[in-house]
Amino acid sequence: MHKIAVIGGDGTGPEVIEEGLKALKAIAELYKISLDVHPMDINGERYLRTGEVLTDQDMAELKTCDAIYLGAIGHPDIQPGILERGILLKLRFDFDQYINYRPVKLYPNVASPIKAASPESIDYVVIRENTGGLYTGIGKFENKGSTDEVATQSMVYSYKQVERCIRFAFETARKRHQTSPWKGLTKDQVHDGKIGKVTLCGKTNVLTYVFDLWERVFNDVAQDFPDIITDYTHVDAVCVHMIERPNVFDVIVTSNMFGDIITDLAAVTQGGMGVAASGNINPQGLSMFEPIGGTAPAFTGKNEINPMAAIGAAHLMLDHLGHPDAASHLEKAKVSVIQQMRSMLAGKMGFKTSEIGNMICDEIYHMAHS
Ligand code: IPM
Ligand code: MN
């Protein structure tokens, strides 16, 4: 039995999560996985009503769950930062979800703004450090409000924080190619019989303290993975490669802030926010899975938003909960429905949000009985 906390959140969050839950229920029935779905009222509306973001009671309830399935958090009437820090980042930090796992995969029939893109050339994972660096909020104002004002925000990393993140990236590279060493790797990614590749994305030429540490830790951890190719690329060059030669990437590991930025760029190359999903992972604790598209206020309540990213978050969650076959079944059903859609963009899909959820359920059933 898996108890899943469901936080629909704000905007289009609840709509896409509803479709994801439909698909999860269909797949769970097929694979005899028992799910206990536990909806929670955590969002901007509640904050406006009660002044609460995350209560002790919420945290206590979440602690009894095996995973969190999250829609989106954000509200146009609430000052930026309150919900982000009070809900999303608090969950990541308090549950020590130190990995942000972001598969970047271009599915067949999905339009990419990159001309030369193909499903073979865009297939990698970004491992973003998820609880440290610039996100900790360490900083201060001096002489605030005057023209002598100075504001500071610090990027702080410890060896241990960096080490656990980089180790996870190497393990991910190994796992991606476990079944067949060459599977999924392009010519550029394979050298000397090694089975996968981890690229450290940093800025060693300017951030000479923090990324010096990252690079030393990277080299230390690499000693334990002689089967994995290692590579270093500055973050600005990573952006160029993502557009011009994404096939050079297999697993990218990077800091919180750089990871935030490059994963949005990566999402665009794989067809946009309608398809990109992520896992906030604590390998020993409570993890949280979310589509990365945000609240999309312009589409709220219209039944026009693309639920594929939420479906993607659902199969990441199934995989994490120890059901790789069910996860891959759901991903295949997703790929098949994508073939029938006109576009991945909200309002242009050729189907309503709820229709797509139903199509996925039909496809899950069809695949099992054909
Ligand atoms: C993301 C989001 C969050 C982040 C925001 C909403 C705080 O952009 O998940 O990438 O910056 O991490
Ligand atoms: Mn972001």
mmCIF file of C-alpha atoms and ligand atoms in Angstrom:
data_model
loop_
_atom_site.group_PDB
_atom_site.id
_atom_site.type_symbol
_atom_site.label_atom_id
_atom_site.label_comp_id
_atom_site.label_asym_id
_atom_site.label_seq_id
_atom_site.Cartn_x
_atom_site.Cartn_y
_atom_site.Cartn_z
ATOM 1 C CA MET A 1 0.000 0.000 0.000
ATOM 2 C CA HIS A 2 1.324 3.414 -0.975
ATOM 3 C CA LYS A 3 -0.180 6.477 0.654
ATOM 4 C CA ILE A 4 0.068 9.390 -1.786
ATOM 5 C CA ALA A 5 -0.419 12.950 -0.583
ATOM 6 C CA VAL A 6 -2.044 14.909 -3.395
ATOM 7 C CA ILE A 7 -1.551 18.660 -3.449
ATOM 8 C CA GLY A 8 -3.369 20.020 -6.514
ATOM 9 C CA GLY A 9 -2.324 23.529 -5.508
ATOM 10 C CA ASP A 10 -3.265 26.568 -7.557
ATOM 11 C CA GLY A 11 -4.273 27.544 -11.092
ATOM 12 C CA THR A 12 -4.285 24.616 -13.483
ATOM 13 C CA GLY A 13 -2.532 22.404 -10.906
ATOM 14 C CA PRO A 14 -5.714 20.630 -9.737
ATOM 15 C CA GLU A 15 -6.898 20.042 -13.339
ATOM 16 C CA VAL A 16 -3.732 18.311 -14.483
ATOM 17 C CA ILE A 17 -3.407 16.324 -11.260
ATOM 18 C CA GLU A 18 -6.946 15.017 -11.716
ATOM 19 C CA GLU A 19 -5.934 13.501 -15.075
ATOM 20 C CA GLY A 20 -2.749 12.133 -13.559
ATOM 21 C CA LEU A 21 -4.792 10.461 -10.827
ATOM 22 C CA LYS A 22 -7.104 8.887 -13.407
ATOM 23 C CA ALA A 23 -4.087 7.370 -15.110
ATOM 24 C CA LEU A 24 -2.525 6.288 -11.808
ATOM 25 C CA LYS A 25 -5.719 4.540 -10.748
ATOM 26 C CA ALA A 26 -5.962 2.726 -14.087
ATOM 27 C CA ILE A 27 -2.376 1.545 -13.945
ATOM 28 C CA ALA A 28 -2.589 0.621 -10.256
ATOM 29 C CA GLU A 29 -5.589 -1.587 -10.936
ATOM 30 C CA LEU A 30 -3.790 -3.344 -13.758
ATOM 31 C CA TYR A 31 -0.606 -3.970 -11.772
ATOM 32 C CA LYS A 32 -2.419 -4.666 -8.495
ATOM 33 C CA ILE A 33 -0.703 -1.776 -6.755
ATOM 34 C CA SER A 34 -2.767 -0.511 -3.881
ATOM 35 C CA LEU A 35 -2.863 3.273 -3.619
ATOM 36 C CA ASP A 36 -4.299 5.335 -0.803
ATOM 37 C CA VAL A 37 -4.857 8.800 -2.253
ATOM 38 C CA HIS A 38 -4.794 11.528 0.369
ATOM 39 C CA PRO A 39 -5.891 14.959 -0.980
ATOM 40 C CA MET A 40 -4.545 17.978 0.920
ATOM 41 C CA ASP A 41 -5.747 21.578 0.849
ATOM 42 C CA ILE A 42 -2.397 23.356 0.518
ATOM 43 C CA ASN A 43 -2.471 26.328 -1.880
ATOM 44 C CA GLY A 44 -2.719 30.088 -2.348
ATOM 45 C CA GLU A 45 -6.486 30.213 -1.803
ATOM 46 C CA ARG A 46 -6.095 28.716 1.641
ATOM 47 C CA TYR A 47 -3.344 31.215 2.433
ATOM 48 C CA LEU A 48 -5.669 34.089 1.478
ATOM 49 C CA ARG A 49 -8.411 32.579 3.634
ATOM 50 C CA THR A 50 -6.392 31.612 6.713
ATOM 51 C CA GLY A 51 -2.922 33.157 6.440
ATOM 52 C CA GLU A 52 -1.381 29.691 6.618
ATOM 53 C CA VAL A 53 1.093 28.243 4.158
ATOM 54 C CA LEU A 54 2.166 24.899 5.626
ATOM 55 C CA THR A 55 0.951 24.059 9.119
ATOM 56 C CA ASP A 56 2.472 21.646 11.638
ATOM 57 C CA GLN A 57 -0.627 19.524 11.077
ATOM 58 C CA ASP A 58 0.101 19.454 7.302
ATOM 59 C CA MET A 59 3.679 18.404 7.975
ATOM 60 C CA ALA A 60 2.551 15.684 10.385
ATOM 61 C CA GLU A 61 0.090 14.330 7.792
ATOM 62 C CA LEU A 62 2.696 14.425 5.043
ATOM 63 C CA LYS A 63 5.068 12.435 7.214
ATOM 64 C CA THR A 64 2.611 9.532 7.130
ATOM 65 C CA CYS A 65 2.726 9.429 3.299
ATOM 66 C CA ASP A 66 5.011 7.550 0.888
ATOM 67 C CA ALA A 67 5.120 10.232 -1.811
ATOM 68 C CA ILE A 68 3.697 13.645 -2.669
ATOM 69 C CA TYR A 69 2.000 14.318 -5.993
ATOM 70 C CA LEU A 70 1.975 18.093 -6.535
ATOM 71 C CA GLY A 71 0.250 20.201 -9.212
ATOM 72 C CA ALA A 72 1.457 23.800 -9.047
ATOM 73 C CA ILE A 73 1.852 26.520 -6.441
ATOM 74 C CA GLY A 74 1.473 30.268 -7.097
ATOM 75 C CA HIS A 75 -1.235 32.930 -6.906
ATOM 76 C CA PRO A 76 -1.537 36.264 -8.760
ATOM 77 C CA ASP A 77 -2.810 38.061 -5.606
ATOM 78 C CA ILE A 78 0.043 36.911 -3.371
ATOM 79 C CA GLN A 79 3.423 38.593 -3.239
ATOM 80 C CA PRO A 80 6.090 36.485 -5.011
ATOM 81 C CA GLY A 81 8.123 34.394 -2.583
ATOM 82 C CA ILE A 82 5.489 33.720 0.083
ATOM 83 C CA LEU A 83 4.069 30.539 -1.421
ATOM 84 C CA GLU A 84 7.319 29.528 -3.127
ATOM 85 C CA ARG A 85 9.316 29.742 0.109
ATOM 86 C CA GLY A 86 6.433 28.806 2.398
ATOM 87 C CA ILE A 87 5.242 25.737 0.513
ATOM 88 C CA LEU A 88 7.353 24.465 -2.385
ATOM 89 C CA LEU A 89 10.829 25.195 -1.030
ATOM 90 C CA LYS A 90 9.807 24.332 2.526
ATOM 91 C CA LEU A 91 8.679 20.890 1.395
ATOM 92 C CA ARG A 92 11.930 20.376 -0.531
ATOM 93 C CA PHE A 93 14.062 21.542 2.393
ATOM 94 C CA ASP A 94 12.195 20.027 5.342
ATOM 95 C CA PHE A 95 11.937 16.623 3.687
ATOM 96 C CA ASP A 96 15.550 16.949 2.534
ATOM 97 C CA GLN A 97 14.637 16.284 -1.107
ATOM 98 C CA TYR A 98 18.171 17.010 -2.168
ATOM 99 C CA ILE A 99 17.835 15.840 -5.754
ATOM 100 C CA ASN A 100 15.782 17.462 -8.467
ATOM 101 C CA TYR A 101 15.528 14.772 -11.119
ATOM 102 C CA ARG A 102 14.610 16.107 -14.546
ATOM 103 C CA PRO A 103 14.439 13.739 -17.523
ATOM 104 C CA VAL A 104 14.777 15.602 -20.806
ATOM 105 C CA LYS A 105 13.331 13.482 -23.556
ATOM 106 C CA LEU A 106 11.881 14.479 -26.894
ATOM 107 C CA TYR A 107 9.019 12.105 -27.608
ATOM 108 C CA PRO A 108 8.130 11.170 -31.194
ATOM 109 C CA ASN A 109 5.704 13.612 -32.833
ATOM 110 C CA VAL A 110 6.482 16.406 -30.351
ATOM 111 C CA ALA A 111 7.560 19.656 -31.990
ATOM 112 C CA SER A 112 10.872 21.072 -30.766
ATOM 113 C CA PRO A 113 12.058 24.585 -31.646
ATOM 114 C CA ILE A 114 15.398 22.970 -32.469
ATOM 115 C CA LYS A 115 15.466 22.147 -36.159
ATOM 116 C CA ALA A 116 17.767 19.152 -35.963
ATOM 117 C CA ALA A 117 16.130 17.656 -32.895
ATOM 118 C CA SER A 118 15.052 14.024 -32.864
ATOM 119 C CA PRO A 119 14.023 11.561 -30.141
ATOM 120 C CA GLU A 120 17.499 10.021 -30.490
ATOM 121 C CA SER A 121 19.330 13.324 -29.991
ATOM 122 C CA ILE A 122 17.396 14.658 -26.984
ATOM 123 C CA ASP A 123 17.426 12.025 -24.252
ATOM 124 C CA TYR A 124 19.263 12.965 -21.082
ATOM 125 C CA VAL A 125 18.693 13.688 -17.397
ATOM 126 C CA VAL A 126 19.553 16.787 -15.388
ATOM 127 C CA ILE A 127 20.373 16.173 -11.724
ATOM 128 C CA ARG A 128 19.921 19.515 -9.994
ATOM 129 C CA GLU A 129 21.067 19.943 -6.392
ATOM 130 C CA ASN A 130 17.788 20.860 -4.714
ATOM 131 C CA THR A 131 18.308 22.106 -1.154
ATOM 132 C CA GLY A 132 21.416 24.275 -1.067
ATOM 133 C CA GLY A 133 23.373 26.975 -2.864
ATOM 134 C CA LEU A 134 21.656 30.279 -3.610
ATOM 135 C CA TYR A 135 18.302 28.857 -2.535
ATOM 136 C CA THR A 136 19.072 28.738 1.197
ATOM 137 C CA GLY A 137 18.231 32.421 1.572
ATOM 138 C CA ILE A 138 21.495 33.245 3.330
ATOM 139 C CA GLY A 139 22.050 36.959 2.794
ATOM 140 C CA LYS A 140 21.291 40.439 4.009
ATOM 141 C CA PHE A 141 20.535 44.070 3.192
ATOM 142 C CA GLU A 142 22.755 46.863 4.426
ATOM 143 C CA ASN A 143 21.560 50.471 4.407
ATOM 144 C CA LYS A 144 18.282 49.295 2.938
ATOM 145 C CA GLY A 145 16.285 51.948 1.116
ATOM 146 C CA SER A 146 19.214 54.321 0.656
ATOM 147 C CA THR A 147 21.476 54.806 -2.346
ATOM 148 C CA ASP A 148 24.239 53.248 -0.221
ATOM 149 C CA GLU A 149 22.304 50.010 -0.084
ATOM 150 C CA VAL A 150 24.174 46.733 -0.509
ATOM 151 C CA ALA A 151 22.354 43.397 -0.846
ATOM 152 C CA THR A 152 24.132 40.077 -0.457
ATOM 153 C CA GLN A 153 22.951 36.546 -1.232
ATOM 154 C CA SER A 154 25.390 33.727 -0.702
ATOM 155 C CA MET A 155 26.016 30.523 -2.602
ATOM 156 C CA VAL A 156 27.032 28.113 0.140
ATOM 157 C CA TYR A 157 27.876 24.443 -0.344
ATOM 158 C CA SER A 158 29.433 21.851 1.900
ATOM 159 C CA TYR A 159 31.469 18.873 0.675
ATOM 160 C CA LYS A 160 28.789 16.501 1.958
ATOM 161 C CA GLN A 161 25.952 18.290 0.173
ATOM 162 C CA VAL A 162 27.813 18.237 -3.107
ATOM 163 C CA GLU A 163 28.995 14.667 -2.642
ATOM 164 C CA ARG A 164 25.551 13.110 -2.165
ATOM 165 C CA CYS A 165 24.228 14.943 -5.199
ATOM 166 C CA ILE A 166 27.110 14.000 -7.481
ATOM 167 C CA ARG A 167 27.016 10.384 -6.289
ATOM 168 C CA PHE A 168 23.320 10.228 -7.182
ATOM 169 C CA ALA A 169 24.183 11.509 -10.674
ATOM 170 C CA PHE A 170 26.771 8.778 -11.201
ATOM 171 C CA GLU A 171 24.350 6.144 -9.931
ATOM 172 C CA THR A 172 21.735 7.500 -12.329
ATOM 173 C CA ALA A 173 24.154 7.180 -15.249
ATOM 174 C CA ARG A 174 24.868 3.580 -14.277
ATOM 175 C CA LYS A 175 21.171 2.766 -13.887
ATOM 176 C CA ARG A 176 20.213 4.324 -17.218
ATOM 177 C CA HIS A 177 22.448 1.899 -19.052
ATOM 178 C CA GLN A 178 22.180 -1.117 -16.800
ATOM 179 C CA THR A 179 20.133 -3.359 -19.027
ATOM 180 C CA SER A 180 22.253 -2.837 -22.101
ATOM 181 C CA PRO A 181 25.429 -0.788 -21.827
ATOM 182 C CA TRP A 182 24.945 0.814 -25.239
ATOM 183 C CA LYS A 183 21.219 1.296 -25.135
ATOM 184 C CA GLY A 184 20.179 4.882 -25.461
ATOM 185 C CA LEU A 185 23.693 6.130 -25.962
ATOM 186 C CA THR A 186 24.712 7.873 -29.160
ATOM 187 C CA LYS A 187 28.125 7.540 -30.757
ATOM 188 C CA ASP A 188 29.341 10.698 -29.037
ATOM 189 C CA GLN A 189 28.395 9.330 -25.638
ATOM 190 C CA VAL A 190 30.286 6.079 -25.891
ATOM 191 C CA HIS A 191 34.036 5.832 -25.479
ATOM 192 C CA ASP A 192 36.308 2.953 -24.617
ATOM 193 C CA GLY A 193 33.518 0.621 -23.583
ATOM 194 C CA LYS A 194 32.287 2.855 -20.764
ATOM 195 C CA ILE A 195 28.577 2.706 -20.159
ATOM 196 C CA GLY A 196 27.348 6.198 -19.447
ATOM 197 C CA LYS A 197 28.452 9.752 -19.009
ATOM 198 C CA VAL A 198 28.140 12.418 -16.332
ATOM 199 C CA THR A 199 28.769 16.042 -17.231
ATOM 200 C CA LEU A 200 29.473 18.471 -14.414
ATOM 201 C CA CYS A 201 27.881 21.828 -15.267
ATOM 202 C CA GLY A 202 29.568 24.666 -13.354
ATOM 203 C CA LYS A 203 31.422 27.944 -13.666
ATOM 204 C CA THR A 204 34.939 27.175 -12.457
ATOM 205 C CA ASN A 205 36.360 30.144 -14.346
ATOM 206 C CA VAL A 206 34.463 32.697 -12.216
ATOM 207 C CA LEU A 207 32.963 31.022 -9.143
ATOM 208 C CA THR A 208 36.397 29.890 -8.078
ATOM 209 C CA TYR A 209 35.450 28.735 -4.588
ATOM 210 C CA VAL A 210 32.141 26.956 -4.984
ATOM 211 C CA PHE A 211 32.844 25.230 -8.290
ATOM 212 C CA ASP A 212 36.387 24.409 -7.303
ATOM 213 C CA LEU A 213 34.776 22.383 -4.516
ATOM 214 C CA TRP A 214 32.235 20.860 -6.937
ATOM 215 C CA GLU A 215 35.014 19.868 -9.333
ATOM 216 C CA ARG A 216 37.146 18.259 -6.611
ATOM 217 C CA VAL A 217 34.168 16.331 -5.254
ATOM 218 C CA PHE A 218 33.257 15.296 -8.807
ATOM 219 C CA ASN A 219 36.727 13.875 -9.326
ATOM 220 C CA ASP A 220 36.643 12.112 -5.943
ATOM 221 C CA VAL A 221 33.290 10.452 -6.641
ATOM 222 C CA ALA A 222 34.324 9.528 -10.200
ATOM 223 C CA GLN A 223 36.987 7.221 -8.688
ATOM 224 C CA ASP A 224 34.161 4.932 -7.564
ATOM 225 C CA PHE A 225 32.673 4.805 -11.077
ATOM 226 C CA PRO A 226 35.453 3.819 -13.470
ATOM 227 C CA ASP A 227 32.781 2.591 -15.921
ATOM 228 C CA ILE A 228 31.330 6.100 -16.385
ATOM 229 C CA ILE A 229 32.721 8.773 -18.705
ATOM 230 C CA THR A 230 33.210 12.142 -16.997
ATOM 231 C CA ASP A 231 33.091 15.570 -18.545
ATOM 232 C CA TYR A 232 33.072 19.200 -17.402
ATOM 233 C CA THR A 233 31.242 22.065 -19.187
ATOM 234 C CA HIS A 234 30.701 25.670 -18.063
ATOM 235 C CA VAL A 235 27.017 26.485 -17.593
ATOM 236 C CA ASP A 236 26.924 29.008 -20.437
ATOM 237 C CA ALA A 237 28.376 26.455 -22.835
ATOM 238 C CA VAL A 238 25.887 23.865 -21.569
ATOM 239 C CA CYS A 239 23.129 26.189 -22.839
ATOM 240 C CA VAL A 240 24.747 26.287 -26.271
ATOM 241 C CA HIS A 241 25.126 22.494 -26.422
ATOM 242 C CA MET A 242 21.510 21.995 -25.343
ATOM 243 C CA ILE A 243 20.476 23.779 -28.530
ATOM 244 C CA GLU A 244 23.207 22.808 -30.984
ATOM 245 C CA ARG A 245 24.261 19.311 -29.940
ATOM 246 C CA PRO A 246 22.048 17.942 -27.171
ATOM 247 C CA ASN A 247 23.161 14.427 -28.123
ATOM 248 C CA VAL A 248 26.431 14.967 -26.194
ATOM 249 C CA PHE A 249 24.530 14.771 -22.900
ATOM 250 C CA ASP A 250 23.626 11.710 -20.889
ATOM 251 C CA VAL A 251 23.479 12.870 -17.249
ATOM 252 C CA ILE A 252 24.188 16.491 -16.286
ATOM 253 C CA VAL A 253 24.811 17.340 -12.629
ATOM 254 C CA THR A 254 24.710 20.914 -11.380
ATOM 255 C CA SER A 255 23.960 23.361 -8.574
ATOM 256 C CA ASN A 256 20.485 24.495 -7.544
ATOM 257 C CA MET A 257 20.436 27.859 -9.329
ATOM 258 C CA PHE A 258 22.096 26.724 -12.543
ATOM 259 C CA GLY A 259 19.836 23.683 -12.543
ATOM 260 C CA ASP A 260 16.749 25.857 -12.192
ATOM 261 C CA ILE A 261 17.741 27.835 -15.263
ATOM 262 C CA ILE A 262 19.008 25.088 -17.553
ATOM 263 C CA THR A 263 16.038 22.797 -16.888
ATOM 264 C CA ASP A 264 13.618 25.428 -18.188
ATOM 265 C CA LEU A 265 15.714 25.708 -21.332
ATOM 266 C CA ALA A 266 15.814 21.931 -21.545
ATOM 267 C CA ALA A 267 12.016 21.793 -21.171
ATOM 268 C CA VAL A 268 11.607 24.057 -24.175
ATOM 269 C CA THR A 269 13.793 21.783 -26.303
ATOM 270 C CA GLN A 270 11.617 18.784 -25.393
ATOM 271 C CA GLY A 271 8.374 20.459 -26.407
ATOM 272 C CA GLY A 272 7.692 22.870 -23.563
ATOM 273 C CA MET A 273 6.123 23.012 -20.139
ATOM 274 C CA GLY A 274 3.251 20.785 -21.261
ATOM 275 C CA VAL A 275 5.519 17.737 -21.200
ATOM 276 C CA ALA A 276 8.265 18.393 -18.637
ATOM 277 C CA ALA A 277 8.066 16.650 -15.259
ATOM 278 C CA SER A 278 10.354 16.429 -12.259
ATOM 279 C CA GLY A 279 10.978 14.489 -9.090
ATOM 280 C CA ASN A 280 12.173 16.134 -5.864
ATOM 281 C CA ILE A 281 13.899 13.155 -4.396
ATOM 282 C CA ASN A 282 15.120 12.109 -1.004
ATOM 283 C CA PRO A 283 16.392 8.595 -1.704
ATOM 284 C CA GLN A 284 15.875 7.642 1.957
ATOM 285 C CA GLY A 285 12.759 9.700 2.667
ATOM 286 C CA LEU A 286 9.644 11.364 1.315
ATOM 287 C CA SER A 287 9.857 12.425 -2.340
ATOM 288 C CA MET A 288 7.621 14.753 -4.335
ATOM 289 C CA PHE A 289 6.701 14.613 -8.004
ATOM 290 C CA GLU A 290 5.461 17.549 -10.053
ATOM 291 C CA PRO A 291 4.881 18.850 -13.563
ATOM 292 C CA ILE A 292 7.134 21.893 -13.944
ATOM 293 C CA GLY A 293 4.715 24.082 -15.910
ATOM 294 C CA GLY A 294 3.441 26.254 -13.064
ATOM 295 C CA THR A 295 -0.103 27.527 -12.508
ATOM 296 C CA ALA A 296 -0.865 28.888 -16.034
ATOM 297 C CA PRO A 297 -3.522 31.389 -14.817
ATOM 298 C CA ALA A 298 -4.650 32.195 -18.387
ATOM 299 C CA PHE A 299 -5.850 28.607 -18.820
ATOM 300 C CA THR A 300 -7.250 27.926 -15.361
ATOM 301 C CA GLY A 301 -10.633 26.207 -15.374
ATOM 302 C CA LYS A 302 -10.801 25.955 -19.166
ATOM 303 C CA ASN A 303 -10.049 22.245 -19.555
ATOM 304 C CA GLU A 304 -7.409 23.224 -22.139
ATOM 305 C CA ILE A 305 -4.130 22.690 -20.322
ATOM 306 C CA ASN A 306 -1.853 19.818 -21.331
ATOM 307 C CA PRO A 307 -1.830 17.147 -18.598
ATOM 308 C CA MET A 308 1.131 15.232 -20.098
ATOM 309 C CA ALA A 309 3.646 16.745 -17.665
ATOM 310 C CA ALA A 310 1.474 15.601 -14.762
ATOM 311 C CA ILE A 311 1.294 12.141 -16.354
ATOM 312 C CA GLY A 312 5.096 12.256 -16.599
ATOM 313 C CA ALA A 313 5.337 13.100 -12.894
ATOM 314 C CA ALA A 314 3.036 10.135 -12.204
ATOM 315 C CA HIS A 315 5.277 7.646 -13.978
ATOM 316 C CA LEU A 316 8.369 9.056 -12.277
ATOM 317 C CA MET A 317 6.566 8.502 -8.978
ATOM 318 C CA LEU A 318 5.611 4.903 -9.860
ATOM 319 C CA ASP A 319 9.192 4.166 -10.773
ATOM 320 C CA HIS A 320 10.414 5.713 -7.527
ATOM 321 C CA LEU A 321 7.909 3.669 -5.510
ATOM 322 C CA GLY A 322 9.417 0.501 -6.954
ATOM 323 C CA HIS A 323 7.107 -0.246 -9.897
ATOM 324 C CA PRO A 324 9.296 0.119 -13.002
ATOM 325 C CA ASP A 325 7.008 -2.020 -15.180
ATOM 326 C CA ALA A 326 3.912 -0.007 -14.317
ATOM 327 C CA ALA A 327 5.908 3.191 -14.837
ATOM 328 C CA SER A 328 7.084 2.134 -18.246
ATOM 329 C CA HIS A 329 3.563 0.993 -19.212
ATOM 330 C CA LEU A 330 2.234 4.445 -18.305
ATOM 331 C CA GLU A 331 5.025 6.172 -20.199
ATOM 332 C CA LYS A 332 4.277 4.071 -23.294
ATOM 333 C CA ALA A 333 0.569 4.900 -23.047
ATOM 334 C CA LYS A 334 1.560 8.562 -22.814
ATOM 335 C CA VAL A 335 3.767 8.311 -25.904
ATOM 336 C CA SER A 336 0.953 6.663 -27.814
ATOM 337 C CA VAL A 337 -1.583 9.381 -26.933
ATOM 338 C CA ILE A 338 0.974 12.063 -27.818
ATOM 339 C CA GLN A 339 0.963 10.640 -31.373
ATOM 340 C CA GLN A 340 -2.718 11.524 -31.633
ATOM 341 C CA MET A 341 -2.394 15.100 -30.372
ATOM 342 C CA ARG A 342 -2.043 18.121 -32.654
ATOM 343 C CA SER A 343 0.255 20.049 -30.335
ATOM 344 C CA MET A 344 1.687 20.046 -26.814
ATOM 345 C CA LEU A 345 0.548 23.648 -26.308
ATOM 346 C CA ALA A 346 -2.438 24.451 -24.097
ATOM 347 C CA GLY A 347 -5.560 25.164 -26.157
ATOM 348 C CA LYS A 348 -4.029 23.734 -29.338
ATOM 349 C CA MET A 349 -3.920 20.061 -28.449
ATOM 350 C CA GLY A 350 -6.986 19.045 -30.494
ATOM 351 C CA PHE A 351 -8.469 17.577 -27.295
ATOM 352 C CA LYS A 352 -9.623 18.791 -23.921
ATOM 353 C CA THR A 353 -7.557 18.147 -20.786
ATOM 354 C CA SER A 354 -10.041 15.594 -19.489
ATOM 355 C CA GLU A 355 -10.252 13.840 -22.886
ATOM 356 C CA ILE A 356 -6.521 13.285 -22.830
ATOM 357 C CA GLY A 357 -6.742 11.700 -19.380
ATOM 358 C CA ASN A 358 -9.466 9.367 -20.683
ATOM 359 C CA MET A 359 -7.427 8.513 -23.783
ATOM 360 C CA ILE A 360 -4.483 7.548 -21.587
ATOM 361 C CA CYS A 361 -6.669 5.272 -19.493
ATOM 362 C CA ASP A 362 -8.061 3.629 -22.665
ATOM 363 C CA GLU A 363 -4.544 3.188 -23.975
ATOM 364 C CA ILE A 364 -3.333 1.660 -20.699
ATOM 365 C CA TYR A 365 -6.148 -0.878 -20.949
ATOM 366 C CA HIS A 366 -5.671 -1.455 -24.689
ATOM 367 C CA MET A 367 -1.924 -2.077 -24.319
ATOM 368 C CA ALA A 368 -2.578 -4.655 -21.617
ATOM 369 C CA HIS A 369 -5.095 -6.570 -23.697
ATOM 370 C CA SER A 370 -3.521 -6.605 -27.115
HETATM 371 C C1 IPM B 1 11.194 25.178 -10.135
HETATM 372 C C2 IPM B 1 10.554 26.495 -9.820
HETATM 373 C C3 IPM B 1 10.874 26.868 -8.376
HETATM 374 C C4 IPM B 1 12.383 26.935 -8.242
HETATM 375 C C5 IPM B 1 10.220 28.171 -7.895
HETATM 376 C C6 IPM B 1 8.720 28.173 -8.117
HETATM 377 C C7 IPM B 1 10.563 28.457 -6.462
HETATM 378 O O1 IPM B 1 10.967 27.472 -10.697
HETATM 379 O O2 IPM B 1 10.775 24.159 -9.561
HETATM 380 O O3 IPM B 1 12.109 25.132 -10.950
HETATM 381 O O4 IPM B 1 12.984 27.979 -8.518
HETATM 382 O O5 IPM B 1 12.971 25.935 -7.853
HETATM 383 MN MN MN B 2 12.370 26.805 -12.148
#
